[in-house]
Amino acid sequence: MALDTSVPNQKVTIKAGTVLFPEGSAANSLNVLHSGALRYLVEAPGGRKLELFKISGANLTPGASALFGSGRYPFTIVAEQDCVLSTYVMSPSTVGRSLAARSSLGIMVGRSLLREITESFKKVNQLRKIASDMGKTNDNLSLLYYQFNPSVFPDIKPGQPIADPSSEIVDPVLRLARENLKHYFDNGGILPERPTANYVEEDHSQLLVKYYPEEIEFQDGEFNFVRKVILADPNLLAQLFAPDPSMVSYVCDKLGRVQNNITENAKGILEELDENFSLLLGGVESLTEKYFLILDMAANGYATAPPEFVVPILQVVSQKIERALAGHQAIFGSAIPSPSPNIKSFLEKTAGLAKKFEASNPTAKVASNGSGISVDGSADATAIRKELANSASSIIQFSGLGGDAIKEFSAMMVKLKSLKNPLDSDNDTRKLRRSITKTYFDIYAACFQKYVNSGKNVPKPVDLMLKYGFFDETMLDDSQLVFMSTFKDAITSVSDIPIHYGTEWLEKIYKRECPTSLDELGQNFFDKVKMDNRNAVFKKESDLPPDIDNPEARLKFEFGAMYEANVRLTTGSLATYLPILTKYHSQIPLGKAYVTKKMLTDTIHDIMAVDFSVFNREVIYNNPEMGINKEFIQRAIIPDFVIVPSIGSKIMMWQELSIHRGSGSKESRGRIVLPIFVQGDLKSLLIDAFAAFRWELCKTILGPEWNNVGNPSITADYMDYVQFYKKNKDLSIEIKEKLAAEFKRFRNERDIFANDYQLWIKYEAEGVQRLNRVVRGIFYRHIPFARTIREKVAKMPAFGEINNRFVNIRTRKFTELENRYKKYINALGSLPDQLRENMEFYRV
């Protein structure tokens, strides 16, 4: 029975378990807790109750937020322990005057509200993250369901338009799958040829027009100010509120409204959670049941995809089901209502199928992997494992780590290895991984220094760590150990693409063959030295003394500035980041994820065959002997590609130039960093990186003019399009509405540009129209296709007019150069190569 608050100014004792104020009941009192503890509950769909938080102590005013909102309690308040409570008759219409009359009471109410807000915010953010993770999982599983069982979607073909789901489709999973597939394909998404478990964890929100926030959006400057005010010394507050007592009631009103908004947010997230639980686990029309059918087909040999792709995905689904079941129990204190009938069978059959598959496919004897990478099929996994026994100890001892540090690090590794999955994203596991990561890189840096000093003569475990991120053989499968121990990569012919493995790159920095990179704050080595030595006067790098500027110092800077940062960033999943390679990082053989130099070279050439000018920039050419002074020419300067020891789904465009100031800066190479084991489509990831490279290079070279539409460039014209598309007469109302929704998915204009660049390279180059006419015109002018592609698309109506305009502009430029260069022709009738190549660039 709820507390009777109609008795004025009462002081009562409440027994544990008593409901003080039911959710939705009218608030007609201000209540002061003198002792005891209370639980705050909100009602979730299906009649379930969720505990928001508990509070205990004295001088608290539970539920006061109801007096500053609708006048009804947004939650149920229950006595967790025996409580002593005073109640004062009050209503939303009188609370302001009452608090203004007694500022000390107002301060008590404000501080109590702030405590409730803090506790609510923590809980709601936990729910927000769970809901987002489940939403992402369900969306990704719906895409893979189509890939594993396409017969259910006979009308859907990749690359072809997909109709909106019919209202007759009542199955929630089929409706979700169709909606997601429509957005995914419309936005240029390509399903992986070889689905991996990692795909289920990836964020495809941009392609799906979804948003998976991990925290609720809360940016309220007024609240931050009020929070600071109410936390000030009570004596000072009494003096502050004395001249204007209404101030205290205003502060409480603001805090009460914030608390009510957070509670409403919690209820919205609970509805989202309920839908996500239902999609994954609820009833006969759930993802669990859909994947149970796929499981049956795989067990009976009728699956459309080979077992090496299906089984790992089923194992991930099994893990997601177990986690969701445990999560529901933890959140609501009860099992999920009306669960899928085959949950238990799914978990048991998946485990059995996985064992059967492993037994029939000895991983150590895989001779090839379909990606052109050969692995020694005769390699003895047992012998390799024996050779690498106690690798972690060998590496630590070789690094020279101190005794206390060894004990601490070893203890953390033991704890990590005891976890069911060391890549879980819960807070405790993330803290453990962060601590391990810091020491790991200290070990890595020390080992590399000895690697260089010893002429690369190091123990095999150390060599594998430097190359791949290997550390402990017990955390890897036999097949992974066999691959790393036996595979050798080399380009048979000289490549025109500067590609370096991580160790090769660090060695170049050590030998001063390349300038150091920028750090995450945009500082180079010289900038950092000046910051660390502010009392010294260093005007240029040559002023640095040898004790400051030496190979070891440069190596240390590069390692911290670029290398370590990119090992982390290229994973693409900071929430599960661990630099030590484990069997949990990838469910597919490492050989299929490994990026060879030849593979990378071929993929870069594929993209350049479409966007031939991707690495071009305008530089100055001088040749005093021929009387050539300051001729502007186009020159392709391919960036350095650095392959670091990580596994992930992100390629980082780290910097567009290696020298940002002074002579030769515009002719310096950029830097693009990628993981040695790529999880995803290498070409798509490179296209994203090239888009970022184009954007940043244009901004750097043009300087303040990068956004000036009076000086046409890809950045200026595209920024003008994004900022003023609503006023663009060349876009229909329907397209403008679609763009308004689409732009919200991206963090900034560069990301919007990268998305359109993907469509330009993959689809528009094939004559498949995926961009609107405004973007197509901008791209055709600034990112022209190679000549053979232009000749093909020019025959299409969508390209005819813009191609004619492009040809006219380029022809005028070519004629201008031809006339100007006549004076540079030598006696043999030829031009310097640089000028000749510049003319070829403009030839149409």
Short mmCIF file of C-alpha atoms in Angstrom, two decimals, residues 52-396:
data_model
loop_
_atom_site.label_atom_id
_atom_site.label_comp_id
_atom_site.label_asym_id
_atom_site.label_seq_id
_atom_site.Cartn_x
_atom_site.Cartn_y
_atom_site.Cartn_z
CA LEU A 52 16.83 2.80 -12.28
CA PHE A 53 18.91 3.31 -9.15
CA LYS A 54 19.01 3.22 -5.36
CA ILE A 55 19.66 6.09 -2.97
CA SER A 56 20.22 6.11 0.77
CA GLY A 57 21.10 8.59 3.47
CA ALA A 58 19.55 11.63 5.09
CA ASN A 59 18.21 15.02 3.92
CA LEU A 60 17.02 13.66 0.57
CA THR A 61 13.74 14.60 -1.10
CA PRO A 62 12.69 11.51 -3.09
CA GLY A 63 10.43 12.08 -6.08
CA ALA A 64 10.54 15.88 -5.89
CA SER A 65 10.93 16.04 -9.68
CA ALA A 66 7.21 15.16 -9.99
CA LEU A 67 6.37 18.57 -8.53
CA PHE A 68 8.21 20.29 -11.41
CA GLY A 69 6.65 18.35 -14.25
CA SER A 70 3.28 16.78 -14.96
CA GLY A 71 2.44 16.49 -11.28
CA ARG A 72 2.65 12.68 -11.43
CA TYR A 73 5.49 10.41 -10.39
CA PRO A 74 7.46 9.24 -13.44
CA PHE A 75 8.69 6.19 -11.51
CA THR A 76 7.75 3.94 -8.60
CA ILE A 77 9.62 4.51 -5.32
CA VAL A 78 9.94 1.51 -3.00
CA ALA A 79 11.53 1.27 0.46
CA GLU A 80 14.67 -0.87 0.14
CA GLN A 81 15.18 -0.71 3.93
CA ASP A 82 13.12 0.58 6.84
CA CYS A 83 12.91 4.35 6.31
CA VAL A 84 12.01 7.41 8.35
CA LEU A 85 10.23 10.02 6.23
CA SER A 86 8.61 13.39 6.75
CA THR A 87 5.91 14.61 4.36
CA TYR A 88 4.72 18.15 3.71
CA VAL A 89 1.58 18.85 1.70
CA MET A 90 2.61 20.59 -1.51
CA SER A 91 1.61 20.71 -5.19
CA PRO A 92 3.22 21.82 -8.47
CA SER A 93 1.44 25.17 -8.13
CA THR A 94 2.69 25.86 -4.60
CA VAL A 95 6.18 24.28 -4.56
CA GLY A 96 7.88 27.36 -6.02
CA ARG A 97 6.56 29.70 -3.32
CA SER A 98 7.36 27.21 -0.57
CA LEU A 99 11.00 26.82 -1.64
CA ALA A 100 11.43 30.55 -2.11
CA ALA A 101 10.20 31.05 1.46
CA ARG A 102 12.78 28.58 2.83
CA SER A 103 15.97 28.68 0.81
CA SER A 104 17.60 26.00 2.99
CA LEU A 105 14.83 23.59 1.98
CA GLY A 106 15.30 24.62 -1.65
CA ILE A 107 19.02 23.85 -1.45
CA MET A 108 18.18 20.41 -0.01
CA VAL A 109 15.73 19.74 -2.86
CA GLY A 110 18.21 20.92 -5.51
CA ARG A 111 21.02 18.72 -4.21
CA SER A 112 18.73 15.74 -3.92
CA LEU A 113 17.51 16.23 -7.49
CA LEU A 114 21.09 16.49 -8.71
CA ARG A 115 21.91 13.17 -7.04
CA GLU A 116 18.91 11.54 -8.72
CA ILE A 117 19.96 13.00 -12.07
CA THR A 118 23.49 11.64 -11.69
CA GLU A 119 22.27 8.12 -10.85
CA SER A 120 19.63 8.16 -13.61
CA PHE A 121 22.15 9.35 -16.16
CA LYS A 122 24.50 6.45 -15.37
CA LYS A 123 21.73 3.87 -15.73
CA VAL A 124 20.23 5.37 -18.86
CA ASN A 125 23.62 5.44 -20.58
CA GLN A 126 24.11 1.76 -19.72
CA LEU A 127 20.75 1.01 -21.31
CA ARG A 128 21.57 3.23 -24.28
CA LYS A 129 24.76 1.26 -25.01
CA ILE A 130 23.02 -2.12 -24.68
CA ALA A 131 20.20 -1.00 -26.97
CA SER A 132 22.66 0.33 -29.56
CA ASP A 133 24.77 -2.85 -29.49
CA MET A 134 21.68 -5.03 -29.91
CA GLY A 135 20.30 -2.81 -32.66
CA LYS A 136 23.59 -2.99 -34.56
CA THR A 137 23.72 -6.77 -34.11
CA ASN A 138 20.14 -7.27 -35.31
CA ASP A 139 20.68 -5.06 -38.36
CA ASN A 140 23.88 -6.87 -39.35
CA LEU A 141 22.31 -10.29 -38.82
CA SER A 142 19.38 -9.26 -41.01
CA LEU A 143 21.81 -8.47 -43.85
CA LEU A 144 23.65 -11.78 -43.45
CA TYR A 145 20.32 -13.63 -43.30
CA TYR A 146 19.71 -12.51 -46.87
CA GLN A 147 23.19 -13.64 -47.87
CA PHE A 148 22.81 -17.08 -46.27
CA ASN A 149 19.22 -17.64 -47.37
CA PRO A 150 18.60 -15.60 -50.54
CA SER A 151 15.70 -17.82 -51.62
CA VAL A 152 13.51 -16.00 -49.07
CA PHE A 153 14.11 -12.79 -51.07
CA PRO A 154 13.70 -13.91 -54.72
CA ASP A 155 13.06 -10.37 -55.96
CA ILE A 156 16.19 -8.80 -54.42
CA LYS A 157 19.37 -8.60 -56.51
CA PRO A 158 22.54 -6.72 -55.43
CA GLY A 159 23.04 -3.54 -57.42
CA GLN A 160 19.38 -3.33 -58.46
CA PRO A 161 16.72 -1.06 -56.95
CA ILE A 162 14.72 -2.55 -54.08
CA ALA A 163 11.09 -1.61 -53.50
CA ASP A 164 9.87 -0.43 -50.12
CA PRO A 165 8.64 -3.34 -47.99
CA SER A 166 4.99 -4.15 -48.62
CA SER A 167 2.52 -3.50 -45.82
CA GLU A 168 1.53 -7.14 -46.19
CA ILE A 169 4.86 -8.28 -44.72
CA VAL A 170 4.05 -8.93 -41.06
CA ASP A 171 7.18 -10.93 -40.19
CA PRO A 172 9.33 -8.34 -38.31
CA VAL A 173 12.64 -9.92 -39.35
CA LEU A 174 11.76 -10.05 -43.05
CA ARG A 175 10.53 -6.46 -42.91
CA LEU A 176 13.72 -5.34 -41.13
CA ALA A 177 15.89 -7.23 -43.61
CA ARG A 178 14.17 -5.65 -46.62
CA GLU A 179 14.38 -2.14 -45.15
CA ASN A 180 18.06 -2.60 -44.34
CA LEU A 181 18.91 -4.14 -47.70
CA LYS A 182 17.20 -1.27 -49.52
CA HIS A 183 19.24 1.37 -47.68
CA TYR A 184 22.42 -0.73 -47.78
CA PHE A 185 22.38 -1.22 -51.55
CA ASP A 186 21.02 2.28 -52.32
CA ASN A 187 23.97 3.78 -50.43
CA GLY A 188 26.57 1.71 -52.24
CA GLY A 189 26.96 -1.06 -49.68
CA ILE A 190 28.53 -4.33 -50.82
CA LEU A 191 28.00 -7.47 -48.78
CA PRO A 192 31.26 -9.29 -48.01
CA GLU A 193 32.14 -12.04 -50.43
CA ARG A 194 33.34 -14.07 -47.46
CA PRO A 195 31.22 -13.16 -44.41
CA THR A 196 33.19 -13.08 -41.18
CA ALA A 197 32.20 -12.98 -37.54
CA ASN A 198 33.72 -9.53 -37.40
CA TYR A 199 31.05 -8.28 -39.83
CA VAL A 200 28.43 -8.75 -37.12
CA GLU A 201 30.35 -6.32 -34.88
CA GLU A 202 31.02 -3.67 -37.54
CA ASP A 203 29.15 -0.37 -37.67
CA HIS A 204 27.27 -0.01 -40.97
CA SER A 205 25.10 2.86 -39.76
CA GLN A 206 25.98 5.16 -42.66
CA LEU A 207 24.89 2.61 -45.23
CA LEU A 208 21.76 1.65 -43.28
CA VAL A 209 20.76 5.24 -42.46
CA LYS A 210 20.83 4.26 -38.78
CA TYR A 211 22.36 5.73 -35.65
CA TYR A 212 23.80 3.68 -32.79
CA PRO A 213 24.60 6.21 -30.04
CA GLU A 214 26.42 4.79 -27.02
CA GLU A 215 25.27 7.66 -24.78
CA ILE A 216 22.17 9.80 -24.66
CA GLU A 217 22.62 13.22 -26.18
CA PHE A 218 22.78 15.73 -23.35
CA GLN A 219 24.24 19.14 -24.00
CA ASP A 220 22.59 21.68 -21.72
CA GLY A 221 24.72 24.66 -20.78
CA GLU A 222 22.05 26.00 -18.42
CA PHE A 223 22.03 22.71 -16.49
CA ASN A 224 25.82 22.75 -16.18
CA PHE A 225 25.64 26.24 -14.73
CA VAL A 226 22.83 25.35 -12.30
CA ARG A 227 24.70 22.20 -11.23
CA LYS A 228 27.75 24.26 -10.27
CA VAL A 229 25.58 26.73 -8.39
CA ILE A 230 23.74 24.16 -6.26
CA LEU A 231 27.01 22.43 -5.31
CA ALA A 232 28.49 25.63 -3.85
CA ASP A 233 28.89 26.18 -0.10
CA PRO A 234 25.41 26.36 1.53
CA ASN A 235 26.34 29.50 3.46
CA LEU A 236 27.29 31.24 0.24
CA LEU A 237 24.09 30.01 -1.42
CA ALA A 238 22.00 31.40 1.43
CA GLN A 239 23.57 34.82 0.83
CA LEU A 240 23.14 34.45 -2.93
CA PHE A 241 19.45 33.57 -2.71
CA ALA A 242 18.57 36.07 0.04
CA PRO A 243 18.05 39.11 -2.28
CA ASP A 244 15.90 37.09 -4.70
CA PRO A 245 14.36 33.95 -3.11
CA SER A 246 12.80 32.95 -6.45
CA MET A 247 16.28 31.96 -7.66
CA VAL A 248 16.28 28.80 -5.57
CA SER A 249 12.90 27.71 -6.90
CA TYR A 250 14.15 28.36 -10.45
CA VAL A 251 17.21 26.16 -9.82
CA CYS A 252 15.02 23.33 -8.48
CA ASP A 253 12.57 23.71 -11.36
CA LYS A 254 15.40 23.36 -13.88
CA LEU A 255 16.83 20.29 -12.16
CA GLY A 256 13.38 18.73 -11.85
CA ARG A 257 12.71 19.13 -15.57
CA VAL A 258 16.10 17.60 -16.42
CA GLN A 259 15.36 14.58 -14.20
CA ASN A 260 11.93 14.12 -15.82
CA ASN A 261 13.48 14.29 -19.30
CA ILE A 262 16.06 11.65 -18.42
CA THR A 263 13.34 9.37 -17.05
CA GLU A 264 11.30 9.79 -20.23
CA ASN A 265 14.43 9.02 -22.21
CA ALA A 266 14.84 5.81 -20.20
CA LYS A 267 11.31 4.73 -21.09
CA GLY A 268 11.96 5.34 -24.79
CA ILE A 269 15.14 3.28 -24.63
CA LEU A 270 13.27 0.49 -22.81
CA GLU A 271 10.80 0.33 -25.70
CA GLU A 272 13.73 0.10 -28.12
CA LEU A 273 15.31 -2.62 -25.97
CA ASP A 274 12.07 -4.57 -25.88
CA GLU A 275 11.87 -4.46 -29.67
CA ASN A 276 15.51 -5.56 -30.01
CA PHE A 277 15.09 -8.45 -27.56
CA SER A 278 11.96 -9.51 -29.42
CA LEU A 279 13.69 -9.38 -32.82
CA LEU A 280 16.56 -11.52 -31.61
CA LEU A 281 14.87 -13.90 -29.19
CA GLY A 282 11.10 -13.44 -29.17
CA GLY A 283 8.82 -16.12 -30.55
CA VAL A 284 8.71 -17.97 -33.86
CA GLU A 285 9.39 -14.88 -35.98
CA SER A 286 12.76 -13.98 -34.47
CA LEU A 287 16.30 -13.92 -35.80
CA THR A 288 17.03 -16.93 -33.62
CA GLU A 289 14.42 -18.97 -35.48
CA LYS A 290 15.62 -17.70 -38.87
CA TYR A 291 19.19 -18.70 -38.09
CA PHE A 292 17.99 -22.01 -36.66
CA LEU A 293 16.76 -22.87 -40.17
CA ILE A 294 20.18 -21.90 -41.57
CA LEU A 295 21.75 -24.08 -38.89
CA ASP A 296 19.60 -27.02 -39.97
CA MET A 297 20.55 -26.50 -43.62
CA ALA A 298 24.24 -26.32 -42.71
CA ALA A 299 24.01 -29.48 -40.56
CA ASN A 300 22.32 -31.35 -43.42
CA GLY A 301 24.66 -30.06 -46.11
CA TYR A 302 22.11 -27.81 -47.86
CA ALA A 303 23.52 -24.40 -46.93
CA THR A 304 24.08 -21.97 -49.80
CA ALA A 305 27.42 -20.81 -48.31
CA PRO A 306 30.37 -23.10 -47.43
CA PRO A 307 30.69 -24.27 -43.80
CA GLU A 308 33.84 -22.21 -43.14
CA PHE A 309 31.67 -19.08 -43.55
CA VAL A 310 28.41 -20.29 -42.01
CA VAL A 311 29.75 -21.99 -38.88
CA PRO A 312 31.66 -18.98 -37.47
CA ILE A 313 28.59 -16.76 -37.98
CA LEU A 314 26.38 -19.31 -36.22
CA GLN A 315 28.84 -19.36 -33.34
CA VAL A 316 28.62 -15.57 -33.08
CA VAL A 317 24.80 -15.74 -33.15
CA SER A 318 25.01 -18.32 -30.38
CA GLN A 319 27.20 -15.98 -28.31
CA LYS A 320 24.82 -13.08 -28.94
CA ILE A 321 21.86 -15.20 -27.81
CA GLU A 322 23.61 -16.23 -24.59
CA ARG A 323 24.62 -12.65 -23.89
CA ALA A 324 21.11 -11.34 -24.59
CA LEU A 325 19.52 -13.91 -22.29
CA ALA A 326 21.93 -13.01 -19.49
CA GLY A 327 21.46 -9.30 -20.22
CA HIS A 328 17.66 -9.52 -19.99
CA GLN A 329 17.94 -11.33 -16.67
CA ALA A 330 20.36 -8.71 -15.34
CA ILE A 331 18.25 -5.76 -16.50
CA PHE A 332 14.76 -6.95 -15.55
CA GLY A 333 15.49 -9.70 -13.05
CA SER A 334 13.44 -12.15 -15.12
CA ALA A 335 13.68 -14.39 -18.16
CA ILE A 336 12.53 -13.06 -21.51
CA PRO A 337 8.77 -13.54 -22.00
CA SER A 338 7.58 -15.77 -24.87
CA PRO A 339 11.07 -16.75 -26.02
CA SER A 340 11.91 -18.46 -29.31
CA PRO A 341 11.11 -22.18 -28.97
CA ASN A 342 14.44 -23.36 -30.37
CA ILE A 343 16.89 -21.34 -28.28
CA LYS A 344 18.22 -24.34 -26.36
CA SER A 345 18.43 -26.48 -29.50
CA PHE A 346 20.20 -23.67 -31.36
CA LEU A 347 22.91 -23.38 -28.71
CA GLU A 348 23.45 -27.15 -28.49
CA LYS A 349 23.40 -27.80 -32.25
CA THR A 350 25.75 -24.89 -32.98
CA ALA A 351 28.29 -26.20 -30.49
CA GLY A 352 28.03 -29.68 -32.00
CA LEU A 353 28.32 -28.44 -35.58
CA ALA A 354 31.38 -26.36 -34.68
CA LYS A 355 33.13 -29.40 -33.17
CA LYS A 356 32.21 -31.53 -36.17
CA PHE A 357 33.52 -28.89 -38.58
CA GLU A 358 36.80 -28.50 -36.68
CA ALA A 359 37.29 -32.26 -36.59
CA SER A 360 36.71 -32.62 -40.34
CA ASN A 361 38.85 -29.59 -41.24
CA PRO A 362 42.24 -29.74 -39.48
CA THR A 363 43.22 -26.10 -39.60
CA ALA A 364 46.95 -26.76 -39.62
CA LYS A 365 46.76 -28.60 -42.92
CA VAL A 366 45.11 -25.95 -45.01
CA ALA A 367 47.38 -25.56 -48.02
CA SER A 368 45.82 -22.49 -49.63
CA ASN A 369 43.21 -19.94 -48.74
CA GLY A 370 41.63 -18.68 -51.91
CA SER A 371 43.33 -15.29 -51.72
CA GLY A 372 46.45 -16.26 -53.60
CA ILE A 373 48.47 -16.73 -50.42
CA SER A 374 50.12 -20.09 -50.11
CA VAL A 375 50.80 -21.64 -46.73
CA ASP A 376 53.05 -24.59 -46.09
CA GLY A 377 50.55 -27.46 -45.93
CA SER A 378 53.19 -29.84 -44.63
CA ALA A 379 53.98 -27.66 -41.63
CA ASP A 380 53.65 -29.49 -38.34
CA ALA A 381 51.45 -27.41 -36.04
CA THR A 382 52.58 -29.37 -32.99
CA ALA A 383 56.24 -28.72 -33.78
CA ILE A 384 55.55 -25.01 -34.37
CA ARG A 385 53.62 -24.72 -31.13
CA LYS A 386 56.51 -26.44 -29.34
CA GLU A 387 59.00 -24.05 -30.96
CA LEU A 388 56.94 -21.08 -29.78
CA ALA A 389 56.32 -22.42 -26.28
CA ASN A 390 56.46 -19.74 -23.55
CA SER A 391 56.60 -16.99 -26.18
CA ALA A 392 55.29 -14.33 -23.82
CA SER A 393 58.07 -15.05 -21.34
CA SER A 394 60.71 -15.04 -24.09
CA ILE A 395 59.51 -11.70 -25.44
CA ILE A 396 59.34 -10.07 -22.01
#
